[in-house]
Amino acid sequence: MGFLDRLFGGRAKTAEETRFPGEKMVVKAPMDGIVLPLEQLPDETFAAAILGPGCGIEPTGGTVYAPFDGKVTSIVPTLHAVGLESTEGIELLIHIGMDTIALRGSSFTPLVREGQAVKAGTPLLNVDLDAIRAAGLSTESAVIVTNADDLPKLHIIAGGIVSTGTPLFKFE
């Protein structure tokens, strides 16, 4: 028995035991920024939720992180979007900026590869937000659940300014 065990009368909890209640089926913010309602994104496909529900984020930091444990399912050839699937079956698209396909990969540096397993917080992509703005493009980004019809109801639980890792939405 260690000192802390003697002092506090028990053993240290494992990481699994200290998980926050309700953390299952949660998508965390993949970047620092300001949460935007989906309908405010300047792209009709995202604003109308044609690809699925979610939200927008106006990023304030240049790195995109894994919002849950899972795997990278796709990185588009122009590097502006990443597809992920959580260990719980949530399929997510993180699309950086609007019309950024026109940059043909410049301003984006992938840090993972397709098929790679990731943990929440794994860096996925570095983004040069200043270069995107200098090209006259929007940096507003979409975080979209592409298989929402197969999942419980989605609830957006964050708003305003968020830090990477803040619970963004959950499923009930």
Coordinates of N, CA, C and O in Angstrom, one line a residue:
M1 N 0.9 -1.2 0.0 CA 0.0 0.0 0.0 C 0.9 1.2 0.0 O 1.8 1.4 0.8
G2 N 0.6 2.2 -1.0 CA 1.4 3.4 -1.1 C 1.0 4.5 -0.1 O 0.0 4.3 0.6
F3 N 1.8 5.5 -0.1 CA 1.5 6.6 0.8 C 0.1 7.2 0.6 O -0.7 7.4 1.5
L4 N -0.3 7.5 -0.7 CA -1.6 8.1 -1.0 C -2.7 7.1 -0.6 O -3.8 7.5 -0.1
D5 N -2.5 5.8 -0.8 CA -3.5 4.9 -0.4 C -3.7 4.9 1.1 O -4.8 4.8 1.5
R6 N -2.6 5.0 1.8 CA -2.8 5.0 3.3 C -3.4 6.3 3.7 O -4.3 6.4 4.6
L7 N -3.1 7.4 3.0 CA -3.6 8.7 3.4 C -5.1 8.8 3.1 O -5.9 9.3 3.9
F8 N -5.5 8.4 1.9 CA -6.9 8.5 1.4 C -7.7 7.2 1.5 O -8.8 7.2 1.1
G9 N -7.1 6.2 2.0 CA -7.8 4.9 2.2 C -8.3 4.2 1.0 O -9.4 3.8 0.9
G10 N -7.5 4.0 0.0 CA -7.9 3.3 -1.2 C -6.9 3.3 -2.3 O -5.8 3.9 -2.1
R11 N -7.1 2.7 -3.4 CA -6.2 2.7 -4.5 C -6.6 3.7 -5.5 O -7.7 4.2 -5.5
A12 N -5.6 4.1 -6.3 CA -5.9 5.1 -7.4 C -6.8 4.5 -8.4 O -6.7 3.3 -8.7
K13 N -7.7 5.2 -8.9 CA -8.6 4.7 -10.0 C -7.9 4.6 -11.3 O -7.0 5.5 -11.6
T14 N -8.3 3.7 -12.1 CA -7.7 3.6 -13.5 C -8.3 4.6 -14.4 O -9.4 5.2 -14.0
A15 N -7.8 4.9 -15.5 CA -8.3 5.9 -16.4 C -9.8 5.6 -16.8 O -10.6 6.4 -16.9
E16 N -10.1 4.3 -17.0 CA -11.4 3.9 -17.4 C -12.4 4.2 -16.2 O -13.5 4.6 -16.4
E17 N -12.0 4.0 -15.0 CA -12.9 4.3 -13.9 C -13.1 5.8 -13.6 O -14.1 6.1 -13.0
T18 N -12.2 6.6 -14.1 CA -12.3 8.0 -13.9 C -13.0 8.8 -15.1 O -13.0 10.0 -15.1
R19 N -13.4 8.0 -16.0 CA -14.1 8.6 -17.2 C -15.3 9.4 -16.7 O -16.0 9.0 -15.8
F20 N -15.5 10.6 -17.3 CA -16.7 11.4 -16.9 C -18.0 10.6 -17.3 O -18.1 10.0 -18.4
P21 N -19.0 10.7 -16.4 CA -20.3 10.1 -16.8 C -20.8 10.7 -18.1 O -20.7 11.9 -18.3
G22 N -21.4 9.9 -18.9 CA -22.0 10.4 -20.1 C -21.0 10.7 -21.2 O -21.4 11.2 -22.2
E23 N -19.7 10.3 -21.0 CA -18.8 10.6 -22.1 C -18.8 9.7 -23.3 O -18.3 10.0 -24.3
K24 N -19.5 8.6 -23.1 CA -19.7 7.7 -24.3 C -20.6 8.5 -25.3 O -21.4 9.3 -25.0
M25 N -20.3 8.2 -26.6 CA -21.1 8.8 -27.7 C -20.9 10.3 -27.7 O -21.9 11.0 -27.9
V26 N -19.7 10.8 -27.4 CA -19.5 12.2 -27.4 C -18.4 12.6 -28.5 O -17.5 11.9 -28.7
V27 N -18.7 13.6 -29.2 CA -17.7 14.2 -30.2 C -17.2 15.5 -29.6 O -17.9 16.4 -29.2
K28 N -15.8 15.5 -29.4 CA -15.2 16.7 -28.8 C -14.8 17.7 -29.9 O -14.6 17.3 -31.1
A29 N -14.6 18.9 -29.5 CA -14.1 19.9 -30.5 C -12.8 19.5 -31.0 O -11.8 19.3 -30.3
P30 N -12.7 19.5 -32.4 CA -11.4 19.1 -33.0 C -10.4 20.2 -33.1 O -9.3 20.0 -33.6
M31 N -10.8 21.4 -32.7 CA -9.9 22.6 -32.8 C -10.4 23.7 -31.9 O -11.6 23.6 -31.5
D32 N -9.5 24.6 -31.6 CA -9.9 25.8 -30.8 C -10.7 26.7 -31.8 O -10.4 26.8 -33.0
G33 N -11.7 27.3 -31.3 CA -12.5 28.2 -32.1 C -13.8 28.7 -31.5 O -14.1 28.5 -30.3
I34 N -14.7 29.1 -32.4 CA -16.0 29.6 -32.0 C -17.0 28.7 -32.7 O -17.0 28.6 -34.0
V35 N -17.9 28.1 -32.0 CA -18.9 27.2 -32.5 C -20.0 28.1 -33.2 O -20.4 29.1 -32.7
L36 N -20.4 27.6 -34.4 CA -21.4 28.2 -35.2 C -22.5 27.3 -35.6 O -22.2 26.1 -35.8
P37 N -23.7 27.7 -35.6 CA -24.8 26.9 -36.1 C -24.5 26.5 -37.5 O -24.0 27.3 -38.3
L38 N -24.8 25.3 -37.9 CA -24.6 24.7 -39.2 C -25.2 25.7 -40.3 O -24.5 25.9 -41.3
E39 N -26.4 26.2 -40.0 CA -27.0 27.0 -41.1 C -26.3 28.3 -41.3 O -26.6 29.0 -42.3
Q40 N -25.4 28.7 -40.5 CA -24.6 29.9 -40.7 C -23.4 29.7 -41.6 O -22.7 30.7 -41.9
L41 N -23.1 28.5 -41.9 CA -21.9 28.2 -42.8 C -22.2 28.7 -44.2 O -23.3 28.6 -44.7
P42 N -21.2 29.3 -44.8 CA -21.4 29.9 -46.1 C -21.3 28.9 -47.3 O -20.8 29.2 -48.3
D43 N -21.9 27.7 -47.1 CA -21.9 26.7 -48.1 C -23.2 26.0 -48.0 O -23.5 25.4 -46.9
E44 N -24.0 26.0 -49.0 CA -25.4 25.5 -48.9 C -25.4 24.0 -48.6 O -26.3 23.5 -47.8
T45 N -24.5 23.2 -49.0 CA -24.4 21.8 -48.7 C -24.3 21.5 -47.2 O -25.0 20.7 -46.7
F46 N -23.5 22.3 -46.6 CA -23.3 22.1 -45.1 C -24.5 22.8 -44.4 O -25.0 22.3 -43.5
A47 N -24.8 24.0 -44.8 CA -25.8 24.8 -44.1 C -27.2 24.1 -44.1 O -27.9 24.2 -43.1
A48 N -27.5 23.4 -45.2 CA -28.8 22.6 -45.3 C -28.7 21.2 -44.7 O -29.6 20.5 -44.8
A49 N -27.5 20.9 -44.1 CA -27.3 19.6 -43.5 C -27.5 18.4 -44.5 O -27.9 17.3 -44.1
I50 N -27.2 18.6 -45.7 CA -27.3 17.6 -46.7 C -26.4 16.4 -46.4 O -26.8 15.3 -46.6
L51 N -25.2 16.6 -45.9 CA -24.3 15.6 -45.6 C -24.5 15.0 -44.2 O -24.0 13.9 -43.9
G52 N -25.3 15.7 -43.4 CA -25.6 15.2 -42.1 C -25.6 16.4 -41.1 O -25.2 17.5 -41.4
P53 N -26.0 16.1 -39.8 CA -26.1 17.2 -38.8 C -24.7 17.5 -38.3 O -23.8 16.7 -38.4
G54 N -24.6 18.5 -37.6 CA -23.3 18.9 -36.9 C -23.3 20.4 -36.6 O -24.3 21.0 -36.3
C55 N -22.1 21.0 -36.7 CA -22.0 22.4 -36.5 C -20.8 22.9 -37.2 O -20.0 22.2 -37.8
G56 N -20.6 24.2 -37.2 CA -19.5 24.9 -37.8 C -18.5 25.3 -36.6 O -19.0 25.5 -35.5
I57 N -17.3 25.5 -37.0 CA -16.3 26.1 -36.1 C -15.5 27.1 -36.9 O -15.0 26.8 -37.9
E58 N -15.4 28.3 -36.3 CA -14.5 29.3 -36.9 C -13.2 29.1 -36.1 O -13.1 29.4 -34.9
P59 N -12.2 28.5 -36.7 CA -11.0 28.1 -36.0 C -10.1 29.3 -35.6 O -10.0 30.3 -36.3
T60 N -9.5 29.2 -34.4 CA -8.6 30.2 -33.9 C -7.2 29.6 -33.8 O -6.2 30.3 -33.5
G61 N -7.1 28.3 -34.0 CA -5.8 27.6 -33.9 C -5.5 26.8 -35.2 O -6.5 26.5 -35.9
G62 N -4.3 26.6 -35.5 CA -3.9 25.9 -36.8 C -3.8 24.4 -36.8 O -3.2 23.9 -37.7
T63 N -4.2 23.7 -35.7 CA -4.1 22.3 -35.7 C -5.5 21.7 -35.5 O -6.2 22.2 -34.6
V64 N -5.8 20.6 -36.2 CA -7.0 19.9 -36.1 C -6.7 18.6 -35.4 O -5.7 17.9 -35.7
Y65 N -7.5 18.2 -34.4 CA -7.2 17.0 -33.5 C -8.3 16.0 -33.6 O -9.5 16.4 -33.9
A66 N -8.0 14.8 -33.3 CA -9.1 13.7 -33.3 C -10.0 14.0 -32.2 O -9.6 14.3 -31.0
P67 N -11.3 14.0 -32.5 CA -12.4 14.4 -31.5 C -12.8 13.2 -30.7 O -13.7 13.3 -29.8
F68 N -12.3 12.0 -30.9 CA -12.6 10.8 -30.2 C -11.6 9.7 -30.5 O -10.8 9.9 -31.4
D69 N -11.7 8.6 -29.9 CA -10.9 7.4 -30.2 C -11.5 6.7 -31.4 O -12.7 6.6 -31.5
G70 N -10.7 6.3 -32.4 CA -11.2 5.7 -33.6 C -10.1 5.5 -34.6 O -8.9 5.2 -34.3
K71 N -10.5 5.7 -35.9 CA -9.5 5.6 -37.0 C -9.8 6.6 -38.0 O -10.9 7.1 -38.2
V72 N -8.8 6.9 -38.8 CA -8.9 7.8 -39.9 C -9.4 7.0 -41.1 O -8.8 6.0 -41.5
T73 N -10.6 7.3 -41.6 CA -11.1 6.6 -42.7 C -10.8 7.2 -44.1 O -10.8 6.5 -45.1
S74 N -10.5 8.5 -44.1 CA -10.2 9.1 -45.4 C -9.5 10.5 -45.1 O -9.8 11.2 -44.2
I75 N -8.6 10.8 -46.0 CA -8.0 12.1 -46.2 C -8.2 12.5 -47.6 O -7.6 11.8 -48.5
V76 N -8.9 13.5 -47.9 CA -9.1 13.8 -49.3 C -7.8 14.3 -50.0 O -6.9 14.8 -49.3
P77 N -7.6 14.0 -51.3 CA -6.4 14.3 -52.0 C -6.0 15.8 -51.8 O -4.8 16.1 -51.8
T78 N -6.9 16.7 -51.7 CA -6.6 18.1 -51.5 C -6.4 18.5 -50.1 O -6.2 19.7 -49.8
L79 N -6.4 17.5 -49.2 CA -6.0 17.6 -47.8 C -6.9 18.5 -46.9 O -6.6 18.7 -45.7
H80 N -8.0 19.1 -47.4 CA -8.8 20.0 -46.7 C -9.9 19.3 -45.8 O -10.6 20.0 -45.1
A81 N -10.0 18.0 -45.9 CA -11.0 17.3 -45.2 C -10.5 15.9 -44.7 O -9.7 15.3 -45.4
V82 N -11.0 15.5 -43.5 CA -10.6 14.3 -43.0 C -11.9 13.5 -42.5 O -12.8 14.1 -41.9
G83 N -11.9 12.2 -42.8 CA -13.0 11.4 -42.4 C -12.5 10.5 -41.2 O -11.4 10.0 -41.3
L84 N -13.4 10.3 -40.2 CA -13.0 9.5 -39.1 C -14.2 8.6 -38.7 O -15.3 9.0 -39.0
E85 N -13.9 7.5 -38.0 CA -14.9 6.7 -37.4 C -14.5 6.4 -36.0 O -13.4 5.9 -35.8
S86 N -15.4 6.6 -35.1 CA -15.1 6.4 -33.7 C -15.2 4.9 -33.4 O -15.8 4.1 -34.2
T87 N -14.7 4.5 -32.3 CA -14.8 3.1 -31.8 C -16.2 2.7 -31.5 O -16.6 1.5 -31.5
E88 N -17.1 3.7 -31.4 CA -18.5 3.5 -31.1 C -19.4 3.6 -32.4 O -20.6 3.5 -32.3
G89 N -18.7 3.8 -33.5 CA -19.4 3.8 -34.8 C -19.9 5.2 -35.3 O -20.6 5.2 -36.3
I90 N -19.4 6.2 -34.7 CA -19.8 7.6 -35.2 C -18.9 7.9 -36.4 O -17.6 7.8 -36.3
E91 N -19.5 8.2 -37.6 CA -18.7 8.6 -38.7 C -18.7 10.1 -38.9 O -19.8 10.7 -38.8
L92 N -17.5 10.7 -38.9 CA -17.4 12.2 -38.9 C -16.6 12.7 -40.0 O -15.6 12.1 -40.4
L93 N -17.0 13.8 -40.5 CA -16.3 14.6 -41.5 C -15.9 15.9 -40.9 O -16.7 16.6 -40.4
I94 N -14.6 16.2 -41.0 CA -14.1 17.5 -40.6 C -13.6 18.2 -41.8 O -12.6 17.7 -42.4
H95 N -14.3 19.2 -42.2 CA -14.0 19.9 -43.5 C -13.5 21.3 -43.1 O -14.2 22.1 -42.6
I96 N -12.2 21.6 -43.4 CA -11.6 22.9 -43.0 C -11.8 23.9 -44.1 O -11.4 23.8 -45.2
G97 N -12.4 25.0 -43.7 CA -12.7 26.1 -44.6 C -13.8 25.8 -45.6 O -14.2 24.7 -45.8
M98 N -14.1 26.9 -46.4 CA -15.1 26.7 -47.4 C -14.4 27.0 -48.8 O -13.6 28.0 -48.9
D99 N -14.7 26.2 -49.7 CA -14.1 26.2 -51.1 C -12.5 26.1 -51.1 O -11.8 26.5 -52.0
T100 N -12.0 25.5 -50.0 CA -10.6 25.3 -49.8 C -10.0 24.2 -50.7 O -8.8 24.0 -50.8
I101 N -10.9 23.5 -51.4 CA -10.5 22.5 -52.4 C -9.7 23.2 -53.5 O -8.7 22.6 -54.0
A102 N -10.0 24.5 -53.7 CA -9.2 25.3 -54.7 C -7.8 25.4 -54.4 O -7.0 25.7 -55.3
L103 N -7.4 25.2 -53.1 CA -6.0 25.4 -52.7 C -5.1 24.2 -53.1 O -3.9 24.3 -53.0
R104 N -5.8 23.1 -53.5 CA -5.1 21.9 -54.0 C -4.0 21.4 -53.0 O -2.9 21.0 -53.4
G105 N -4.3 21.5 -51.8 CA -3.5 20.9 -50.7 C -2.5 21.9 -50.1 O -2.0 21.6 -49.0
S106 N -2.3 23.1 -50.7 CA -1.4 24.0 -50.1 C -2.2 24.6 -48.9 O -3.4 24.6 -48.9
S107 N -1.5 24.9 -47.8 CA -2.1 25.4 -46.6 C -2.4 24.2 -45.6 O -2.9 24.5 -44.5
F108 N -2.3 23.0 -46.1 CA -2.6 21.8 -45.2 C -1.5 20.8 -45.2 O -0.9 20.5 -46.2
T109 N -1.2 20.4 -43.9 CA -0.1 19.4 -43.7 C -0.7 18.2 -43.0 O -1.0 18.4 -41.8
P110 N -0.9 17.0 -43.6 CA -1.5 15.9 -42.9 C -0.5 15.4 -41.9 O 0.7 15.3 -42.2
L111 N -1.0 15.0 -40.7 CA -0.1 14.4 -39.7 C -0.5 12.9 -39.4 O 0.2 12.3 -38.5
V112 N -1.5 12.4 -40.1 CA -1.9 11.0 -40.0 C -2.1 10.5 -41.4 O -2.0 11.2 -42.4
R113 N -2.3 9.2 -41.5 CA -2.6 8.5 -42.8 C -3.9 7.7 -42.7 O -4.4 7.4 -41.6
E114 N -4.5 7.5 -43.8 CA -5.7 6.7 -43.9 C -5.5 5.3 -43.2 O -4.4 4.7 -43.4
G115 N -6.5 4.9 -42.5 CA -6.4 3.6 -41.8 C -5.7 3.7 -40.4 O -5.8 2.7 -39.7
Q116 N -5.1 4.8 -40.1 CA -4.4 4.9 -38.8 C -5.4 5.0 -37.6 O -6.4 5.7 -37.7
A117 N -5.1 4.3 -36.6 CA -5.8 4.4 -35.3 C -5.4 5.7 -34.6 O -4.2 6.0 -34.6
V118 N -6.4 6.4 -34.0 CA -6.1 7.6 -33.3 C -6.8 7.6 -32.0 O -7.9 6.9 -31.8
K119 N -6.3 8.3 -31.0 CA -6.9 8.6 -29.7 C -7.4 10.0 -29.7 O -6.9 10.9 -30.5
A120 N -8.4 10.3 -28.9 CA -8.9 11.7 -28.8 C -7.7 12.5 -28.5 O -6.9 12.2 -27.6
G121 N -7.5 13.6 -29.2 CA -6.4 14.5 -29.0 C -5.2 14.3 -29.9 O -4.3 15.1 -30.0
T122 N -5.3 13.2 -30.8 CA -4.2 13.0 -31.7 C -4.2 14.1 -32.8 O -5.3 14.3 -33.4
P123 N -3.1 14.8 -33.0 CA -3.1 15.8 -34.1 C -3.3 15.1 -35.5 O -2.7 14.1 -35.8
L124 N -4.2 15.7 -36.2 CA -4.6 15.1 -37.5 C -4.0 15.9 -38.7 O -3.6 15.4 -39.7
L125 N -4.0 17.3 -38.6 CA -3.8 18.1 -39.7 C -3.3 19.5 -39.2 O -3.9 20.0 -38.2
N126 N -2.2 20.0 -39.8 CA -1.9 21.4 -39.5 C -2.4 22.3 -40.7 O -2.4 21.8 -41.8
V127 N -2.9 23.4 -40.3 CA -3.6 24.3 -41.3 C -3.0 25.7 -41.2 O -2.9 26.2 -40.1
D128 N -2.7 26.3 -42.3 CA -2.3 27.7 -42.3 C -3.5 28.6 -42.6 O -3.8 28.9 -43.7
L129 N -4.1 29.0 -41.5 CA -5.3 29.8 -41.6 C -5.1 31.1 -42.3 O -5.9 31.6 -43.0
D130 N -3.9 31.7 -42.0 CA -3.6 33.0 -42.7 C -3.5 32.9 -44.2 O -4.0 33.8 -44.9
A131 N -2.9 31.8 -44.7 CA -2.8 31.6 -46.1 C -4.2 31.3 -46.7 O -4.5 31.8 -47.9
I132 N -5.1 30.7 -46.0 CA -6.5 30.5 -46.5 C -7.2 31.8 -46.6 O -7.8 32.1 -47.7
R133 N -7.0 32.7 -45.6 CA -7.6 34.0 -45.7 C -7.0 34.8 -46.8 O -7.7 35.6 -47.5
A134 N -5.7 34.8 -46.9 CA -5.0 35.5 -47.9 C -5.5 35.1 -49.3 O -5.4 36.0 -50.3
A135 N -5.9 33.9 -49.5 CA -6.5 33.4 -50.8 C -7.9 33.9 -51.0 O -8.5 33.6 -52.0
G136 N -8.4 34.6 -50.0 CA -9.8 35.1 -50.1 C -10.9 34.1 -49.7 O -12.0 34.3 -50.1
L137 N -10.5 33.0 -49.0 CA -11.4 32.0 -48.7 C -11.8 32.0 -47.2 O -11.0 32.5 -46.4
S138 N -12.9 31.5 -46.9 CA -13.4 31.4 -45.5 C -12.7 30.3 -44.8 O -12.5 29.2 -45.3
T139 N -12.4 30.5 -43.5 CA -11.8 29.4 -42.7 C -12.9 28.7 -41.9 O -12.6 27.8 -41.2
E140 N -14.1 29.2 -41.9 CA -15.2 28.5 -41.2 C -15.2 27.0 -41.6 O -15.2 26.7 -42.8
S141 N -15.2 26.2 -40.7 CA -15.1 24.7 -40.9 C -16.3 24.0 -40.5 O -17.1 24.4 -39.6
A142 N -16.6 22.8 -41.1 CA -17.7 22.0 -40.7 C -17.3 20.7 -40.0 O -16.3 20.1 -40.4
V143 N -18.1 20.4 -39.0 CA -17.9 19.1 -38.3 C -19.2 18.4 -38.4 O -20.2 18.8 -37.8
I144 N -19.3 17.4 -39.2 CA -20.5 16.7 -39.7 C -20.5 15.3 -39.4 O -19.6 14.5 -39.6
V145 N -21.6 14.8 -38.8 CA -21.9 13.4 -38.6 C -22.5 12.8 -39.8 O -23.7 13.2 -40.1
T146 N -21.8 12.0 -40.5 CA -22.3 11.5 -41.8 C -23.2 10.3 -41.7 O -23.9 9.9 -42.7
N147 N -23.3 9.6 -40.6 CA -24.2 8.5 -40.4 C -25.2 8.7 -39.3 O -25.6 7.7 -38.6
A148 N -25.7 9.9 -39.1 CA -26.6 10.2 -38.0 C -27.9 9.4 -38.1 O -28.4 9.1 -37.0
D149 N -28.3 9.0 -39.2 CA -29.5 8.2 -39.3 C -29.4 6.8 -38.6 O -30.4 6.2 -38.2
D150 N -28.2 6.4 -38.4 CA -27.9 5.1 -37.8 C -27.6 5.2 -36.3 O -27.3 4.2 -35.6
L151 N -27.7 6.4 -35.8 CA -27.3 6.7 -34.4 C -28.4 7.3 -33.6 O -29.4 7.8 -34.2
P152 N -28.3 7.3 -32.3 CA -29.3 8.0 -31.5 C -29.3 9.5 -31.8 O -28.4 10.0 -32.5
K153 N -30.3 10.2 -31.3 CA -30.5 11.6 -31.6 C -29.2 12.4 -31.2 O -28.7 12.3 -30.1
L154 N -28.8 13.3 -32.0 CA -27.6 14.2 -31.8 C -28.0 15.5 -31.1 O -29.0 16.1 -31.4
H155 N -27.3 15.9 -30.0 CA -27.5 17.1 -29.3 C -26.2 17.9 -29.3 O -25.2 17.4 -28.8
I156 N -26.3 19.1 -29.8 CA -25.1 20.0 -29.7 C -25.1 20.6 -28.3 O -26.1 21.1 -27.8
I157 N -23.9 20.4 -27.6 CA -23.9 20.8 -26.2 C -22.8 21.9 -25.9 O -22.6 22.3 -24.8
A158 N -22.2 22.4 -27.0 CA -21.3 23.5 -26.8 C -21.7 24.7 -27.7 O -22.3 24.5 -28.7
G159 N -21.3 25.8 -27.2 CA -21.5 27.0 -28.0 C -20.5 28.1 -27.6 O -19.8 27.9 -26.6
G160 N -20.4 29.1 -28.4 CA -19.4 30.2 -28.2 C -18.0 29.7 -28.4 O -17.7 28.9 -29.3
I161 N -17.1 30.2 -27.6 CA -15.7 29.8 -27.7 C -15.4 28.5 -27.1 O -15.8 28.2 -25.9
V162 N -14.7 27.6 -27.8 CA -14.4 26.3 -27.3 C -12.9 26.0 -27.5 O -12.3 26.6 -28.4
S163 N -12.4 25.2 -26.6 CA -11.0 24.7 -26.7 C -11.1 23.3 -27.3 O -12.1 22.6 -27.1
T164 N -10.0 22.9 -27.9 CA -9.9 21.5 -28.4 C -10.2 20.6 -27.2 O -9.7 20.8 -26.1
G165 N -11.0 19.6 -27.5 CA -11.3 18.6 -26.5 C -12.6 18.9 -25.7 O -13.1 18.0 -24.9
T166 N -13.2 20.1 -25.8 CA -14.4 20.4 -25.2 C -15.5 19.6 -25.8 O -15.6 19.5 -27.0
P167 N -16.4 18.9 -25.0 CA -17.5 18.2 -25.6 C -18.3 19.1 -26.5 O -18.8 20.1 -26.1
L168 N -18.5 18.7 -27.8 CA -19.2 19.5 -28.8 C -20.6 19.0 -29.0 O -21.5 19.8 -29.0
F169 N -20.8 17.7 -29.2 CA -22.1 17.1 -29.3 C -22.1 15.7 -28.8 O -21.0 15.1 -28.7
K170 N -23.3 15.3 -28.4 CA -23.4 13.9 -27.8 C -24.7 13.3 -28.5 O -25.5 14.0 -29.1
F171 N -24.8 12.0 -28.3 CA -25.9 11.2 -28.8 C -26.6 10.6 -27.6 O -26.0 10.1 -26.7
E172 N -28.0 10.6 -27.7 CA -28.8 10.0 -26.6 C -29.7 8.9 -27.2 O -30.2 9.0 -28.3

